[in-house]
Amino acid sequence: MELIAGPNFSGRSEALMARLRERAPAFFIGPHAEAALSGLSSTVADEIEIYRAPKLAHAPFTPLDFAAYADRKPPTLSGGEQVLLALHCFSLSCYAAIGVDTALEQLDPGNRERALIYLSQDTAQNIAAIIADNRADRVDHVVGMTVREMTSTEGEFACDLAGVAHLPSRAPVTISVQGLSFRYPGGRDIFRDASATLEPGSAYRLTGVNGAGKTTFLKLLAGVLAPDAGRIELDGKPYAPWQSGNRAFGFATQNPDHQWCGATLAEDIARRRSVLTRRDFNVPPDEALAALAACLGVRSMDQHLYELPLVARKRLSWLWPFAGVMPWAMLDEPTLGQDRATRAALAGAIARLTGSGYGVVFITHDDDFASRIAHRPLTIADGSIG
Amino acid sequence: MTPNGAVAFTLLVIVGALLARDVAGLLVILAASACFALASRCAIWSALGWSAGIVLPLLLFMSVVWVGIVGRAPHEIAAGLEGSRSAAAIHVAVICLRLFVIAFTVQVAFLHFAGWTPLRFIGALALPRTAKKLLVLTLSLIDTILQAVDRARTALIGAGLVTRRRSWRNLRHGWILVQTVWLTVITIVLGRTRDKWPVEDTLARLEGTLAARAVARLSATDFGWMALALAGAAMGLRSWS
């Protein structure tokens, strides 16, 4: 297995693609769904069929019971499950080489270890694996890994996270979830009579295996999904964001492209401002938001959001959680694609946020990152939050 | 039955329904479709309900216009006759029953293959490779748009621009949702076509998968159902003449 290491914007993704092109055709798993799955299949069963070779070339990698997922639409799987599905498809295919660009960072510890061990069996499995992964330097059980170090500076999109989240203290807002039940149509119970209380000024880390319902919990709190039963309270008052809209959480989604409200940064800010000010939120002036965006690495308000490199998009997705408009910040896998220095600086910013009385809920499989933040763990398993 | 047989049966029923000019003829064709539905053991009530759901709004609208307001059938107007509301009602019934038969048959044909994946179904069709690939790509684009709608809703609800339930805010910002959906579709498609598909040669793999799916073009059962559809269509024509 070949690891392409280096800081952000050092050209790791380009180097990985160049290595894959040398070995083309080669399987590719990009950092997000559109580049992890083929996009040609309406069901998981079809996705597998597209790649299945008449004769097995490698040992099958089957971390999940994909037969149980056969009729599901691939985009409805969680981020981690999509990566596992892609790895399963590769294992059934006749490709000799595979490139994985940061996607393994989305896997829970057990699945990540299984995937790394599988990909590292070059000789036994006849696999040439090339990966870009910000956490691979901490994997000491992977033997025979060659490291190609990329060195260059961030340049245009360099960020300064030391300059963010210096916010005045704000009134605490407690969130209480009681008797929460939820299931996707035709799916299993994600939550069954689950309850939790989130105290302000604290950081909560959601953990659980891939597909447990971590992102679903955030979507329920933000009003993107409506629970089948149960209630949420904000300081003891009923809060139903699925009816009245989100007024508690600055939400940074796992895939940053799930949160833009405009084509450019200026457009995104203007649209959010018009709604937030109408609902009596105190939104910082454009100059302050522009300064915050600059700290996150984007220096032009006219920057087209969809044209940004993925790492820069991910960083910019933290703008609203760190703007201090909402009393709580939600960060779904904030470290995806981020190098060690950025992860450390992000942990510092989250600590400053909680120090000012804001609440933070974050999802990460990165224990090293989580250990840098004083947090309370919340584990989602078997329909409960504990 | 093969997918080719189902498509042929459906096409014959559709042609028969288009040629039938009175209610009796359409009922005969509907009976042929119902036989197919019963033999397929598919969810016939679901197919009936789905088809009725499509036709009922049209039935209501046409009844108001032709029976309530105009009060004459189109052929009576063309012939300069005084006409009657009953003739207008028959005209409305023929149009709506024709649409109902088509919707019902298409639904039943799909339900017959409910256990098949789209790729398996398309792969079994007797079509040129390019046409099959185009069908898969069309389905892929539809799925991509649905995925983009989901993403865009997540973004706008999370930002408070729209809500899950119906609201004025949703109406006011509906155009932002449309813009976000299209930007997202473009991003997703570019992500695939720039990186994943070229390095994997994914479309070539798809072609291989579709070729491996090829099955017998038509079976004996197919010919039986096609004969029934033809007979229904002929009877529909006869009652018209």
PDB file of C-alpha atoms in Angstrom, chain A residues 126-385:
ATOM      1  CA  ASN A 126      -2.979  -8.895  -5.748  1.00  0.00           C
ATOM      2  CA  ILE A 127      -4.046  -5.376  -4.845  1.00  0.00           C
ATOM      3  CA  ALA A 128      -2.137  -2.178  -5.479  1.00  0.00           C
ATOM      4  CA  ALA A 129      -3.626   0.372  -3.108  1.00  0.00           C
ATOM      5  CA  ILE A 130      -2.805   4.056  -3.120  1.00  0.00           C
ATOM      6  CA  ILE A 131      -4.382   6.130  -0.389  1.00  0.00           C
ATOM      7  CA  ALA A 132      -4.434   9.707   0.797  1.00  0.00           C
ATOM      8  CA  ASP A 133      -5.408   9.733   4.437  1.00  0.00           C
ATOM      9  CA  ASN A 134      -4.792  12.268   7.155  1.00  0.00           C
ATOM     10  CA  ARG A 135      -4.862   9.718   9.939  1.00  0.00           C
ATOM     11  CA  ALA A 136      -2.838   6.928   8.356  1.00  0.00           C
ATOM     12  CA  ASP A 137       0.319   8.084  10.129  1.00  0.00           C
ATOM     13  CA  ARG A 138      -1.235   6.803  13.335  1.00  0.00           C
ATOM     14  CA  VAL A 139      -1.776   3.329  11.961  1.00  0.00           C
ATOM     15  CA  ASP A 140       1.169   1.316  13.184  1.00  0.00           C
ATOM     16  CA  HIS A 141      -0.308  -2.100  12.423  1.00  0.00           C
ATOM     17  CA  VAL A 142      -0.243  -1.554   8.674  1.00  0.00           C
ATOM     18  CA  VAL A 143       2.874  -3.266   7.479  1.00  0.00           C
ATOM     19  CA  GLY A 144       4.665  -2.697   4.229  1.00  0.00           C
ATOM     20  CA  MET A 145       3.219   0.760   3.709  1.00  0.00           C
ATOM     21  CA  THR A 146       5.352   3.026   1.573  1.00  0.00           C
ATOM     22  CA  VAL A 147       4.962   6.715   2.209  1.00  0.00           C
ATOM     23  CA  ARG A 148       5.295   9.402  -0.410  1.00  0.00           C
ATOM     24  CA  GLU A 149       5.563  12.745   1.287  1.00  0.00           C
ATOM     25  CA  MET A 150       4.219  15.786  -0.525  1.00  0.00           C
ATOM     26  CA  THR A 151       5.568  19.156   0.480  1.00  0.00           C
ATOM     27  CA  SER A 152       4.169  22.499  -0.474  1.00  0.00           C
ATOM     28  CA  THR A 153       2.324  25.278   1.239  1.00  0.00           C
ATOM     29  CA  GLU A 154      -1.387  26.007   1.392  1.00  0.00           C
ATOM     30  CA  GLY A 155      -1.002  29.267  -0.485  1.00  0.00           C
ATOM     31  CA  GLU A 156      -4.297  30.660  -1.691  1.00  0.00           C
ATOM     32  CA  PHE A 157      -6.540  28.908   0.826  1.00  0.00           C
ATOM     33  CA  ALA A 158      -4.374  28.996   3.953  1.00  0.00           C
ATOM     34  CA  CYS A 159      -6.472  29.318   7.069  1.00  0.00           C
ATOM     35  CA  ASP A 160      -5.899  30.896  10.455  1.00  0.00           C
ATOM     36  CA  LEU A 161      -8.162  29.101  12.892  1.00  0.00           C
ATOM     37  CA  ALA A 162      -6.535  30.859  15.837  1.00  0.00           C
ATOM     38  CA  GLY A 163      -8.514  33.878  14.742  1.00  0.00           C
ATOM     39  CA  VAL A 164     -11.974  32.289  14.931  1.00  0.00           C
ATOM     40  CA  ALA A 165     -14.482  31.665  17.704  1.00  0.00           C
ATOM     41  CA  HIS A 166     -13.471  34.635  19.835  1.00  0.00           C
ATOM     42  CA  LEU A 167     -17.038  35.383  20.773  1.00  0.00           C
ATOM     43  CA  PRO A 168     -18.577  37.219  23.705  1.00  0.00           C
ATOM     44  CA  SER A 169     -20.326  35.012  26.263  1.00  0.00           C
ATOM     45  CA  ARG A 170     -23.928  34.271  25.543  1.00  0.00           C
ATOM     46  CA  ALA A 171     -26.929  33.139  27.547  1.00  0.00           C
ATOM     47  CA  PRO A 172     -26.942  29.364  27.943  1.00  0.00           C
ATOM     48  CA  VAL A 173     -29.560  27.308  26.117  1.00  0.00           C
ATOM     49  CA  THR A 174     -30.225  23.751  27.262  1.00  0.00           C
ATOM     50  CA  ILE A 175     -31.568  21.176  24.830  1.00  0.00           C
ATOM     51  CA  SER A 176     -33.607  18.267  26.024  1.00  0.00           C
ATOM     52  CA  VAL A 177     -34.684  15.340  23.866  1.00  0.00           C
ATOM     53  CA  GLN A 178     -37.371  13.066  25.256  1.00  0.00           C
ATOM     54  CA  GLY A 179     -38.819   9.835  23.925  1.00  0.00           C
ATOM     55  CA  LEU A 180     -37.403  10.346  20.449  1.00  0.00           C
ATOM     56  CA  SER A 181     -38.356   7.707  17.891  1.00  0.00           C
ATOM     57  CA  PHE A 182     -37.461   7.734  14.230  1.00  0.00           C
ATOM     58  CA  ARG A 183     -37.160   5.395  11.294  1.00  0.00           C
ATOM     59  CA  TYR A 184     -36.665   6.044   7.598  1.00  0.00           C
ATOM     60  CA  PRO A 185     -39.560   4.802   5.434  1.00  0.00           C
ATOM     61  CA  GLY A 186     -39.263   1.060   5.083  1.00  0.00           C
ATOM     62  CA  GLY A 187     -36.157   0.979   7.271  1.00  0.00           C
ATOM     63  CA  ARG A 188     -35.257  -0.152  10.760  1.00  0.00           C
ATOM     64  CA  ASP A 189     -35.691   1.924  13.909  1.00  0.00           C
ATOM     65  CA  ILE A 190     -32.883   4.454  14.143  1.00  0.00           C
ATOM     66  CA  PHE A 191     -34.168   5.814  17.476  1.00  0.00           C
ATOM     67  CA  ARG A 192     -36.585   4.132  19.850  1.00  0.00           C
ATOM     68  CA  ASP A 193     -37.773   6.204  22.788  1.00  0.00           C
ATOM     69  CA  ALA A 194     -34.348   7.830  23.045  1.00  0.00           C
ATOM     70  CA  SER A 195     -33.657  10.655  25.471  1.00  0.00           C
ATOM     71  CA  ALA A 196     -30.733  12.983  26.117  1.00  0.00           C
ATOM     72  CA  THR A 197     -30.014  16.354  27.658  1.00  0.00           C
ATOM     73  CA  LEU A 198     -27.436  18.669  26.133  1.00  0.00           C
ATOM     74  CA  GLU A 199     -26.041  21.258  28.531  1.00  0.00           C
ATOM     75  CA  PRO A 200     -24.735  24.553  27.116  1.00  0.00           C
ATOM     76  CA  GLY A 201     -21.065  25.374  27.369  1.00  0.00           C
ATOM     77  CA  SER A 202     -20.223  21.740  26.699  1.00  0.00           C
ATOM     78  CA  ALA A 203     -19.049  19.773  23.728  1.00  0.00           C
ATOM     79  CA  TYR A 204     -20.705  16.456  22.959  1.00  0.00           C
ATOM     80  CA  ARG A 205     -19.124  13.852  20.738  1.00  0.00           C
ATOM     81  CA  LEU A 206     -21.542  11.524  18.989  1.00  0.00           C
ATOM     82  CA  THR A 207     -20.090   8.096  18.436  1.00  0.00           C
ATOM     83  CA  GLY A 208     -21.445   4.889  16.973  1.00  0.00           C
ATOM     84  CA  VAL A 209     -20.763   2.488  14.162  1.00  0.00           C
ATOM     85  CA  ASN A 210     -21.304   3.524  10.539  1.00  0.00           C
ATOM     86  CA  GLY A 211     -25.045   3.765   9.919  1.00  0.00           C
ATOM     87  CA  ALA A 212     -25.964   3.999  13.631  1.00  0.00           C
ATOM     88  CA  GLY A 213     -27.813   7.302  13.147  1.00  0.00           C
ATOM     89  CA  LYS A 214     -25.342   9.999  14.181  1.00  0.00           C
ATOM     90  CA  THR A 215     -26.037  12.301  11.250  1.00  0.00           C
ATOM     91  CA  THR A 216     -29.746  11.480  11.518  1.00  0.00           C
ATOM     92  CA  PHE A 217     -29.699  12.790  15.098  1.00  0.00           C
ATOM     93  CA  LEU A 218     -28.203  16.076  13.932  1.00  0.00           C
ATOM     94  CA  LYS A 219     -30.768  16.327  11.152  1.00  0.00           C
ATOM     95  CA  LEU A 220     -33.577  15.796  13.647  1.00  0.00           C
ATOM     96  CA  LEU A 221     -32.227  18.556  15.890  1.00  0.00           C
ATOM     97  CA  ALA A 222     -31.894  20.909  12.913  1.00  0.00           C
ATOM     98  CA  GLY A 223     -35.400  20.173  11.629  1.00  0.00           C
ATOM     99  CA  VAL A 224     -34.260  18.531   8.407  1.00  0.00           C
ATOM    100  CA  LEU A 225     -36.081  15.380   9.539  1.00  0.00           C
ATOM    101  CA  ALA A 226     -39.179  15.061  11.707  1.00  0.00           C
ATOM    102  CA  PRO A 227     -39.342  12.412  14.442  1.00  0.00           C
ATOM    103  CA  ASP A 228     -42.092   9.807  14.470  1.00  0.00           C
ATOM    104  CA  ALA A 229     -42.572  10.411  18.187  1.00  0.00           C
ATOM    105  CA  GLY A 230     -40.998  12.340  21.027  1.00  0.00           C
ATOM    106  CA  ARG A 231     -40.244  15.966  21.667  1.00  0.00           C
ATOM    107  CA  ILE A 232     -37.383  18.395  21.878  1.00  0.00           C
ATOM    108  CA  GLU A 233     -37.248  21.270  24.355  1.00  0.00           C
ATOM    109  CA  LEU A 234     -35.172  24.416  24.301  1.00  0.00           C
ATOM    110  CA  ASP A 235     -34.730  25.682  27.850  1.00  0.00           C
ATOM    111  CA  GLY A 236     -37.824  23.751  28.855  1.00  0.00           C
ATOM    112  CA  LYS A 237     -39.986  25.145  26.042  1.00  0.00           C
ATOM    113  CA  PRO A 238     -41.238  22.928  23.196  1.00  0.00           C
ATOM    114  CA  TYR A 239     -39.052  23.178  20.101  1.00  0.00           C
ATOM    115  CA  ALA A 240     -40.182  21.620  16.835  1.00  0.00           C
ATOM    116  CA  PRO A 241     -37.683  22.753  14.178  1.00  0.00           C
ATOM    117  CA  TRP A 242     -39.329  20.522  11.555  1.00  0.00           C
ATOM    118  CA  GLN A 243     -42.359  22.814  11.844  1.00  0.00           C
ATOM    119  CA  SER A 244     -41.037  26.219  12.799  1.00  0.00           C
ATOM    120  CA  GLY A 245     -37.545  26.021  11.317  1.00  0.00           C
ATOM    121  CA  ASN A 246     -34.092  25.729  12.847  1.00  0.00           C
ATOM    122  CA  ARG A 247     -33.331  28.405  15.443  1.00  0.00           C
ATOM    123  CA  ALA A 248     -30.790  26.667  17.639  1.00  0.00           C
ATOM    124  CA  PHE A 249     -28.033  25.117  15.548  1.00  0.00           C
ATOM    125  CA  GLY A 250     -25.362  26.435  13.244  1.00  0.00           C
ATOM    126  CA  PHE A 251     -25.002  23.305  11.115  1.00  0.00           C
ATOM    127  CA  ALA A 252     -21.841  22.190   9.297  1.00  0.00           C
ATOM    128  CA  THR A 253     -22.750  19.080   7.338  1.00  0.00           C
ATOM    129  CA  GLN A 254     -20.482  16.106   6.643  1.00  0.00           C
ATOM    130  CA  ASN A 255     -20.419  16.940   2.953  1.00  0.00           C
ATOM    131  CA  PRO A 256     -20.052  20.732   2.764  1.00  0.00           C
ATOM    132  CA  ASP A 257     -22.092  20.811  -0.422  1.00  0.00           C
ATOM    133  CA  HIS A 258     -25.147  19.921   1.680  1.00  0.00           C
ATOM    134  CA  GLN A 259     -25.282  23.370   3.186  1.00  0.00           C
ATOM    135  CA  TRP A 260     -24.779  26.111   0.604  1.00  0.00           C
ATOM    136  CA  CYS A 261     -27.679  28.485   0.057  1.00  0.00           C
ATOM    137  CA  GLY A 262     -26.170  30.309  -2.894  1.00  0.00           C
ATOM    138  CA  ALA A 263     -23.627  30.031  -5.654  1.00  0.00           C
ATOM    139  CA  THR A 264     -21.196  32.508  -4.079  1.00  0.00           C
ATOM    140  CA  LEU A 265     -20.251  33.274  -0.501  1.00  0.00           C
ATOM    141  CA  ALA A 266     -21.856  36.723  -0.742  1.00  0.00           C
ATOM    142  CA  GLU A 267     -25.099  35.183  -1.996  1.00  0.00           C
ATOM    143  CA  ASP A 268     -25.084  32.550   0.745  1.00  0.00           C
ATOM    144  CA  ILE A 269     -24.579  35.180   3.436  1.00  0.00           C
ATOM    145  CA  ALA A 270     -27.196  37.563   2.026  1.00  0.00           C
ATOM    146  CA  ARG A 271     -29.870  34.879   1.859  1.00  0.00           C
ATOM    147  CA  ARG A 272     -29.232  33.606   5.349  1.00  0.00           C
ATOM    148  CA  ARG A 273     -29.106  37.151   6.683  1.00  0.00           C
ATOM    149  CA  SER A 274     -32.503  38.039   5.220  1.00  0.00           C
ATOM    150  CA  VAL A 275     -34.132  35.108   7.013  1.00  0.00           C
ATOM    151  CA  LEU A 276     -32.207  35.342  10.273  1.00  0.00           C
ATOM    152  CA  THR A 277     -32.742  39.077  10.785  1.00  0.00           C
ATOM    153  CA  ARG A 278     -36.471  38.642  10.121  1.00  0.00           C
ATOM    154  CA  ARG A 279     -36.485  36.109  12.940  1.00  0.00           C
ATOM    155  CA  ASP A 280     -34.647  38.492  15.302  1.00  0.00           C
ATOM    156  CA  PHE A 281     -31.266  36.799  15.238  1.00  0.00           C
ATOM    157  CA  ASN A 282     -28.241  38.993  15.749  1.00  0.00           C
ATOM    158  CA  VAL A 283     -26.221  38.435  12.579  1.00  0.00           C
ATOM    159  CA  PRO A 284     -22.692  39.901  12.432  1.00  0.00           C
ATOM    160  CA  PRO A 285     -22.109  42.535   9.721  1.00  0.00           C
ATOM    161  CA  ASP A 286     -20.801  41.446   6.330  1.00  0.00           C
ATOM    162  CA  GLU A 287     -17.317  42.734   7.169  1.00  0.00           C
ATOM    163  CA  ALA A 288     -17.123  40.484  10.242  1.00  0.00           C
ATOM    164  CA  LEU A 289     -18.358  37.469   8.296  1.00  0.00           C
ATOM    165  CA  ALA A 290     -15.881  38.228   5.505  1.00  0.00           C
ATOM    166  CA  ALA A 291     -13.088  38.389   8.081  1.00  0.00           C
ATOM    167  CA  LEU A 292     -14.218  35.054   9.531  1.00  0.00           C
ATOM    168  CA  ALA A 293     -14.327  33.511   6.041  1.00  0.00           C
ATOM    169  CA  ALA A 294     -10.800  34.820   5.437  1.00  0.00           C
ATOM    170  CA  CYS A 295      -9.647  33.106   8.649  1.00  0.00           C
ATOM    171  CA  LEU A 296     -11.208  29.918   7.271  1.00  0.00           C
ATOM    172  CA  GLY A 297      -9.256  30.315   4.049  1.00  0.00           C
ATOM    173  CA  VAL A 298     -11.640  32.065   1.639  1.00  0.00           C
ATOM    174  CA  ARG A 299     -10.729  35.675   1.032  1.00  0.00           C
ATOM    175  CA  SER A 300     -13.239  36.753  -1.579  1.00  0.00           C
ATOM    176  CA  MET A 301     -16.963  37.160  -0.994  1.00  0.00           C
ATOM    177  CA  ASP A 302     -17.433  36.538  -4.724  1.00  0.00           C
ATOM    178  CA  GLN A 303     -15.808  33.115  -4.461  1.00  0.00           C
ATOM    179  CA  HIS A 304     -17.955  30.502  -6.202  1.00  0.00           C
ATOM    180  CA  LEU A 305     -18.614  27.950  -3.476  1.00  0.00           C
ATOM    181  CA  TYR A 306     -18.889  24.944  -5.752  1.00  0.00           C
ATOM    182  CA  GLU A 307     -15.549  25.727  -7.413  1.00  0.00           C
ATOM    183  CA  LEU A 308     -13.562  25.636  -4.172  1.00  0.00           C
ATOM    184  CA  PRO A 309     -11.266  22.683  -3.496  1.00  0.00           C
ATOM    185  CA  LEU A 310     -12.931  20.196  -1.178  1.00  0.00           C
ATOM    186  CA  VAL A 311     -10.685  20.941   1.796  1.00  0.00           C
ATOM    187  CA  ALA A 312     -11.399  24.661   1.489  1.00  0.00           C
ATOM    188  CA  ARG A 313     -15.139  23.983   1.137  1.00  0.00           C
ATOM    189  CA  LYS A 314     -15.039  21.882   4.282  1.00  0.00           C
ATOM    190  CA  ARG A 315     -13.327  24.659   6.223  1.00  0.00           C
ATOM    191  CA  LEU A 316     -15.726  27.295   4.949  1.00  0.00           C
ATOM    192  CA  SER A 317     -18.618  25.095   6.108  1.00  0.00           C
ATOM    193  CA  TRP A 318     -17.612  25.979   9.684  1.00  0.00           C
ATOM    194  CA  LEU A 319     -18.436  29.666   9.076  1.00  0.00           C
ATOM    195  CA  TRP A 320     -21.955  29.667  10.506  1.00  0.00           C
ATOM    196  CA  PRO A 321     -21.240  27.477  13.545  1.00  0.00           C
ATOM    197  CA  PHE A 322     -18.367  29.828  14.400  1.00  0.00           C
ATOM    198  CA  ALA A 323     -20.280  33.018  13.581  1.00  0.00           C
ATOM    199  CA  GLY A 324     -22.063  32.828  16.925  1.00  0.00           C
ATOM    200  CA  VAL A 325     -25.529  33.459  15.506  1.00  0.00           C
ATOM    201  CA  MET A 326     -27.039  30.291  16.970  1.00  0.00           C
ATOM    202  CA  PRO A 327     -26.479  29.080  20.549  1.00  0.00           C
ATOM    203  CA  TRP A 328     -25.351  25.641  19.399  1.00  0.00           C
ATOM    204  CA  ALA A 329     -22.873  24.452  16.793  1.00  0.00           C
ATOM    205  CA  MET A 330     -23.212  21.163  14.972  1.00  0.00           C
ATOM    206  CA  LEU A 331     -20.146  19.769  13.255  1.00  0.00           C
ATOM    207  CA  ASP A 332     -20.572  16.552  11.306  1.00  0.00           C
ATOM    208  CA  GLU A 333     -17.169  14.937  10.703  1.00  0.00           C
ATOM    209  CA  PRO A 334     -15.406  18.321  10.720  1.00  0.00           C
ATOM    210  CA  THR A 335     -11.928  16.825  10.322  1.00  0.00           C
ATOM    211  CA  LEU A 336     -12.602  15.081   6.989  1.00  0.00           C
ATOM    212  CA  GLY A 337      -9.755  15.897   4.642  1.00  0.00           C
ATOM    213  CA  GLN A 338      -8.008  18.146   7.197  1.00  0.00           C
ATOM    214  CA  ASP A 339      -4.345  17.716   8.022  1.00  0.00           C
ATOM    215  CA  ARG A 340      -3.020  17.364  11.563  1.00  0.00           C
ATOM    216  CA  ALA A 341      -2.248  21.058  12.059  1.00  0.00           C
ATOM    217  CA  THR A 342      -5.747  22.077  10.995  1.00  0.00           C
ATOM    218  CA  ARG A 343      -7.334  19.441  13.222  1.00  0.00           C
ATOM    219  CA  ALA A 344      -5.407  20.723  16.218  1.00  0.00           C
ATOM    220  CA  ALA A 345      -6.373  24.323  15.462  1.00  0.00           C
ATOM    221  CA  LEU A 346     -10.012  23.305  14.985  1.00  0.00           C
ATOM    222  CA  ALA A 347     -10.027  21.612  18.384  1.00  0.00           C
ATOM    223  CA  GLY A 348      -8.811  24.872  19.889  1.00  0.00           C
ATOM    224  CA  ALA A 349     -11.585  26.826  18.177  1.00  0.00           C
ATOM    225  CA  ILE A 350     -14.238  24.420  19.487  1.00  0.00           C
ATOM    226  CA  ALA A 351     -12.818  24.786  22.997  1.00  0.00           C
ATOM    227  CA  ARG A 352     -13.106  28.586  22.718  1.00  0.00           C
ATOM    228  CA  LEU A 353     -16.694  28.230  21.550  1.00  0.00           C
ATOM    229  CA  THR A 354     -17.724  26.141  24.551  1.00  0.00           C
ATOM    230  CA  GLY A 355     -15.772  28.489  26.813  1.00  0.00           C
ATOM    231  CA  SER A 356     -18.057  31.313  25.675  1.00  0.00           C
ATOM    232  CA  GLY A 357     -21.196  29.411  26.651  1.00  0.00           C
ATOM    233  CA  TYR A 358     -22.020  27.876  23.270  1.00  0.00           C
ATOM    234  CA  GLY A 359     -22.909  24.230  23.028  1.00  0.00           C
ATOM    235  CA  VAL A 360     -21.212  22.016  20.460  1.00  0.00           C
ATOM    236  CA  VAL A 361     -22.288  18.644  19.103  1.00  0.00           C
ATOM    237  CA  PHE A 362     -19.725  17.022  16.872  1.00  0.00           C
ATOM    238  CA  ILE A 363     -19.304  13.706  15.122  1.00  0.00           C
ATOM    239  CA  THR A 364     -15.874  12.283  14.521  1.00  0.00           C
ATOM    240  CA  HIS A 365     -14.178   8.914  14.281  1.00  0.00           C
ATOM    241  CA  ASP A 366     -10.863  10.627  14.965  1.00  0.00           C
ATOM    242  CA  ASP A 367      -9.963   9.808  18.581  1.00  0.00           C
ATOM    243  CA  ASP A 368      -6.840  11.938  18.427  1.00  0.00           C
ATOM    244  CA  PHE A 369      -8.890  14.996  17.474  1.00  0.00           C
ATOM    245  CA  ALA A 370     -11.578  14.274  20.077  1.00  0.00           C
ATOM    246  CA  SER A 371      -8.987  13.871  22.794  1.00  0.00           C
ATOM    247  CA  ARG A 372      -7.937  17.483  22.267  1.00  0.00           C
ATOM    248  CA  ILE A 373     -11.404  18.733  23.219  1.00  0.00           C
ATOM    249  CA  ALA A 374     -12.986  18.456  26.667  1.00  0.00           C
ATOM    250  CA  HIS A 375     -16.163  16.666  25.709  1.00  0.00           C
ATOM    251  CA  ARG A 376     -18.865  14.303  26.871  1.00  0.00           C
ATOM    252  CA  PRO A 377     -19.391  11.219  24.720  1.00  0.00           C
ATOM    253  CA  LEU A 378     -22.855  10.318  23.466  1.00  0.00           C
ATOM    254  CA  THR A 379     -23.040   6.867  21.940  1.00  0.00           C
ATOM    255  CA  ILE A 380     -25.791   5.992  19.516  1.00  0.00           C
ATOM    256  CA  ALA A 381     -26.510   2.285  19.429  1.00  0.00           C
ATOM    257  CA  ASP A 382     -29.581   0.090  19.118  1.00  0.00           C
ATOM    258  CA  GLY A 383     -31.938   3.044  18.888  1.00  0.00           C
ATOM    259  CA  SER A 384     -30.816   4.778  22.056  1.00  0.00           C
ATOM    260  CA  ILE A 385     -28.526   7.682  22.912  1.00  0.00           C
TER     261      ILE A 385
END
